[in-house]
Amino acid sequence: MASRAFRLQMQGYGLTTANIFYRLPDHPNIIQSYIWQEYDLHPLFPELKKFLDFWARSLDGPLHGVTVAHAQLIRPAEMRLINGEFSLH
């Protein structure tokens, strides 16, 4: 049985990391960060949007900003047959 992560990558999902900046509820002048990481679809990021909607709806710390990085870990061009093997010392 293949792992959940592998199945998602085969469906086109890539690893998405979001650095979420938010203000502390008791001290709004202080900004803190939270790192979120999940497999998501570029460029619409439905999983990230669901999480940010949950944050805005349920948590007290108002969002200040979000920085997103995305990497599609498995690509068709990376999977190729090898005709030979060479070893060095």
mmCIF file of N, CA, C and O in Angstrom, residues 1-16 36-41 46-48 50 73-74:
data_model
loop_
_atom_site.group_PDB
_atom_site.id
_atom_site.type_symbol
_atom_site.label_atom_id
_atom_site.label_comp_id
_atom_site.label_asym_id
_atom_site.label_seq_id
_atom_site.Cartn_x
_atom_site.Cartn_y
_atom_site.Cartn_z
ATOM 1 N N MET A 1 0.840 -1.185 0.000
ATOM 2 C CA MET A 1 0.000 0.000 0.000
ATOM 3 C C MET A 1 0.885 1.248 0.000
ATOM 4 O O MET A 1 1.782 1.380 0.823
ATOM 5 N N ALA A 2 0.619 2.142 -0.916
ATOM 6 C CA ALA A 2 1.402 3.377 -1.010
ATOM 7 C C ALA A 2 0.984 4.357 0.083
ATOM 8 O O ALA A 2 -0.159 4.386 0.517
ATOM 9 N N SER A 3 1.932 5.184 0.510
ATOM 10 C CA SER A 3 1.647 6.162 1.555
ATOM 11 C C SER A 3 0.722 7.262 1.015
ATOM 12 O O SER A 3 0.633 7.490 -0.192
ATOM 13 N N ARG A 4 0.082 7.965 1.926
ATOM 14 C CA ARG A 4 -0.805 9.069 1.561
ATOM 15 C C ARG A 4 -0.030 10.137 0.798
ATOM 16 O O ARG A 4 -0.498 10.669 -0.207
ATOM 17 N N ALA A 5 1.171 10.457 1.255
ATOM 18 C CA ALA A 5 1.985 11.482 0.610
ATOM 19 C C ALA A 5 2.308 11.102 -0.833
ATOM 20 O O ALA A 5 2.210 11.938 -1.742
ATOM 21 N N PHE A 6 2.664 9.849 -1.070
ATOM 22 C CA PHE A 6 2.997 9.404 -2.429
ATOM 23 C C PHE A 6 1.766 9.458 -3.325
ATOM 24 O O PHE A 6 1.845 9.920 -4.469
ATOM 25 N N ARG A 7 0.620 9.018 -2.825
ATOM 26 C CA ARG A 7 -0.609 9.055 -3.618
ATOM 27 C C ARG A 7 -0.966 10.495 -4.001
ATOM 28 O O ARG A 7 -1.357 10.757 -5.138
ATOM 29 N N LEU A 8 -0.823 11.421 -3.049
ATOM 30 C CA LEU A 8 -1.115 12.828 -3.352
ATOM 31 C C LEU A 8 -0.165 13.384 -4.403
ATOM 32 O O LEU A 8 -0.580 14.113 -5.311
ATOM 33 N N GLN A 9 1.110 13.027 -4.317
ATOM 34 C CA GLN A 9 2.088 13.514 -5.298
ATOM 35 C C GLN A 9 1.779 12.971 -6.688
ATOM 36 O O GLN A 9 1.961 13.669 -7.690
ATOM 37 N N MET A 10 1.282 11.751 -6.762
ATOM 38 C CA MET A 10 0.909 11.183 -8.053
ATOM 39 C C MET A 10 -0.317 11.878 -8.645
ATOM 40 O O MET A 10 -0.535 11.846 -9.849
ATOM 41 N N GLN A 11 -1.108 12.532 -7.801
ATOM 42 C CA GLN A 11 -2.283 13.275 -8.264
ATOM 43 C C GLN A 11 -1.953 14.731 -8.580
ATOM 44 O O GLN A 11 -2.826 15.523 -8.884
ATOM 45 N N GLY A 12 -0.675 15.109 -8.470
ATOM 46 C CA GLY A 12 -0.253 16.462 -8.817
ATOM 47 C C GLY A 12 -0.038 17.388 -7.635
ATOM 48 O O GLY A 12 0.281 18.558 -7.821
ATOM 49 N N TYR A 13 -0.238 16.893 -6.429
ATOM 50 C CA TYR A 13 -0.014 17.718 -5.248
ATOM 51 C C TYR A 13 1.482 17.883 -5.019
ATOM 52 O O TYR A 13 2.273 16.999 -5.346
ATOM 53 N N GLY A 14 1.865 19.016 -4.456
ATOM 54 C CA GLY A 14 3.250 19.267 -4.097
ATOM 55 C C GLY A 14 3.321 19.736 -2.661
ATOM 56 O O GLY A 14 2.321 20.177 -2.072
ATOM 57 N N LEU A 15 4.494 19.657 -2.086
ATOM 58 C CA LEU A 15 4.680 20.069 -0.703
ATOM 59 C C LEU A 15 4.629 21.597 -0.621
ATOM 60 O O LEU A 15 5.373 22.294 -1.297
ATOM 61 N N THR A 16 3.722 22.092 0.206
ATOM 62 C CA THR A 16 3.526 23.527 0.375
ATOM 63 C C THR A 16 3.869 23.909 1.806
ATOM 64 O O THR A 16 3.403 23.271 2.738
ATOM 65 N N TRP A 36 3.204 26.262 8.619
ATOM 66 C CA TRP A 36 2.211 25.262 8.222
ATOM 67 C C TRP A 36 2.765 24.529 7.014
ATOM 68 O O TRP A 36 3.301 25.147 6.082
ATOM 69 N N GLN A 37 2.639 23.197 7.001
ATOM 70 C CA GLN A 37 3.151 22.419 5.875
ATOM 71 C C GLN A 37 2.192 21.282 5.566
ATOM 72 O O GLN A 37 1.763 20.545 6.456
ATOM 73 N N GLU A 38 1.855 21.160 4.289
ATOM 74 C CA GLU A 38 0.916 20.130 3.843
ATOM 75 C C GLU A 38 1.077 19.967 2.336
ATOM 76 O O GLU A 38 1.620 20.841 1.660
ATOM 77 N N TYR A 39 0.582 18.866 1.791
ATOM 78 C CA TYR A 39 0.551 18.690 0.338
ATOM 79 C C TYR A 39 -0.647 19.448 -0.202
ATOM 80 O O TYR A 39 -1.756 19.335 0.312
ATOM 81 N N ASP A 40 -0.410 20.256 -1.249
ATOM 82 C CA ASP A 40 -1.457 21.111 -1.779
ATOM 83 C C ASP A 40 -1.264 21.289 -3.284
ATOM 84 O O ASP A 40 -0.205 20.984 -3.828
ATOM 85 N N LEU A 41 -2.300 21.788 -3.943
ATOM 86 C CA LEU A 41 -2.270 21.997 -5.387
ATOM 87 C C LEU A 41 -1.912 23.442 -5.717
ATOM 88 O O LEU A 41 -2.572 24.369 -5.248
ATOM 89 N N PRO A 46 -5.964 24.955 -2.321
ATOM 90 C CA PRO A 46 -7.228 24.776 -1.594
ATOM 91 C C PRO A 46 -7.038 24.371 -0.134
ATOM 92 O O PRO A 46 -7.807 24.804 0.736
ATOM 93 N N GLU A 47 -6.033 23.559 0.177
ATOM 94 C CA GLU A 47 -5.806 23.144 1.565
ATOM 95 C C GLU A 47 -5.351 24.325 2.424
ATOM 96 O O GLU A 47 -5.802 24.489 3.556
ATOM 97 N N LEU A 48 -4.472 25.136 1.895
ATOM 98 C CA LEU A 48 -4.009 26.318 2.620
ATOM 99 C C LEU A 48 -5.161 27.290 2.841
ATOM 100 O O LEU A 48 -5.315 27.846 3.931
ATOM 101 N N LYS A 50 -8.311 26.555 3.093
ATOM 102 C CA LYS A 50 -9.174 25.997 4.146
ATOM 103 C C LYS A 50 -8.597 26.280 5.524
ATOM 104 O O LYS A 50 -9.319 26.660 6.448
ATOM 105 N N LEU A 73 7.391 17.665 -5.743
ATOM 106 C CA LEU A 73 8.516 16.778 -5.472
ATOM 107 C C LEU A 73 8.712 15.703 -6.532
ATOM 108 O O LEU A 73 9.831 15.331 -6.839
ATOM 109 N N ILE A 74 7.639 15.179 -7.072
ATOM 110 C CA ILE A 74 7.768 14.141 -8.101
ATOM 111 C C ILE A 74 7.271 14.723 -9.414
ATOM 112 O O ILE A 74 6.136 15.167 -9.511
#
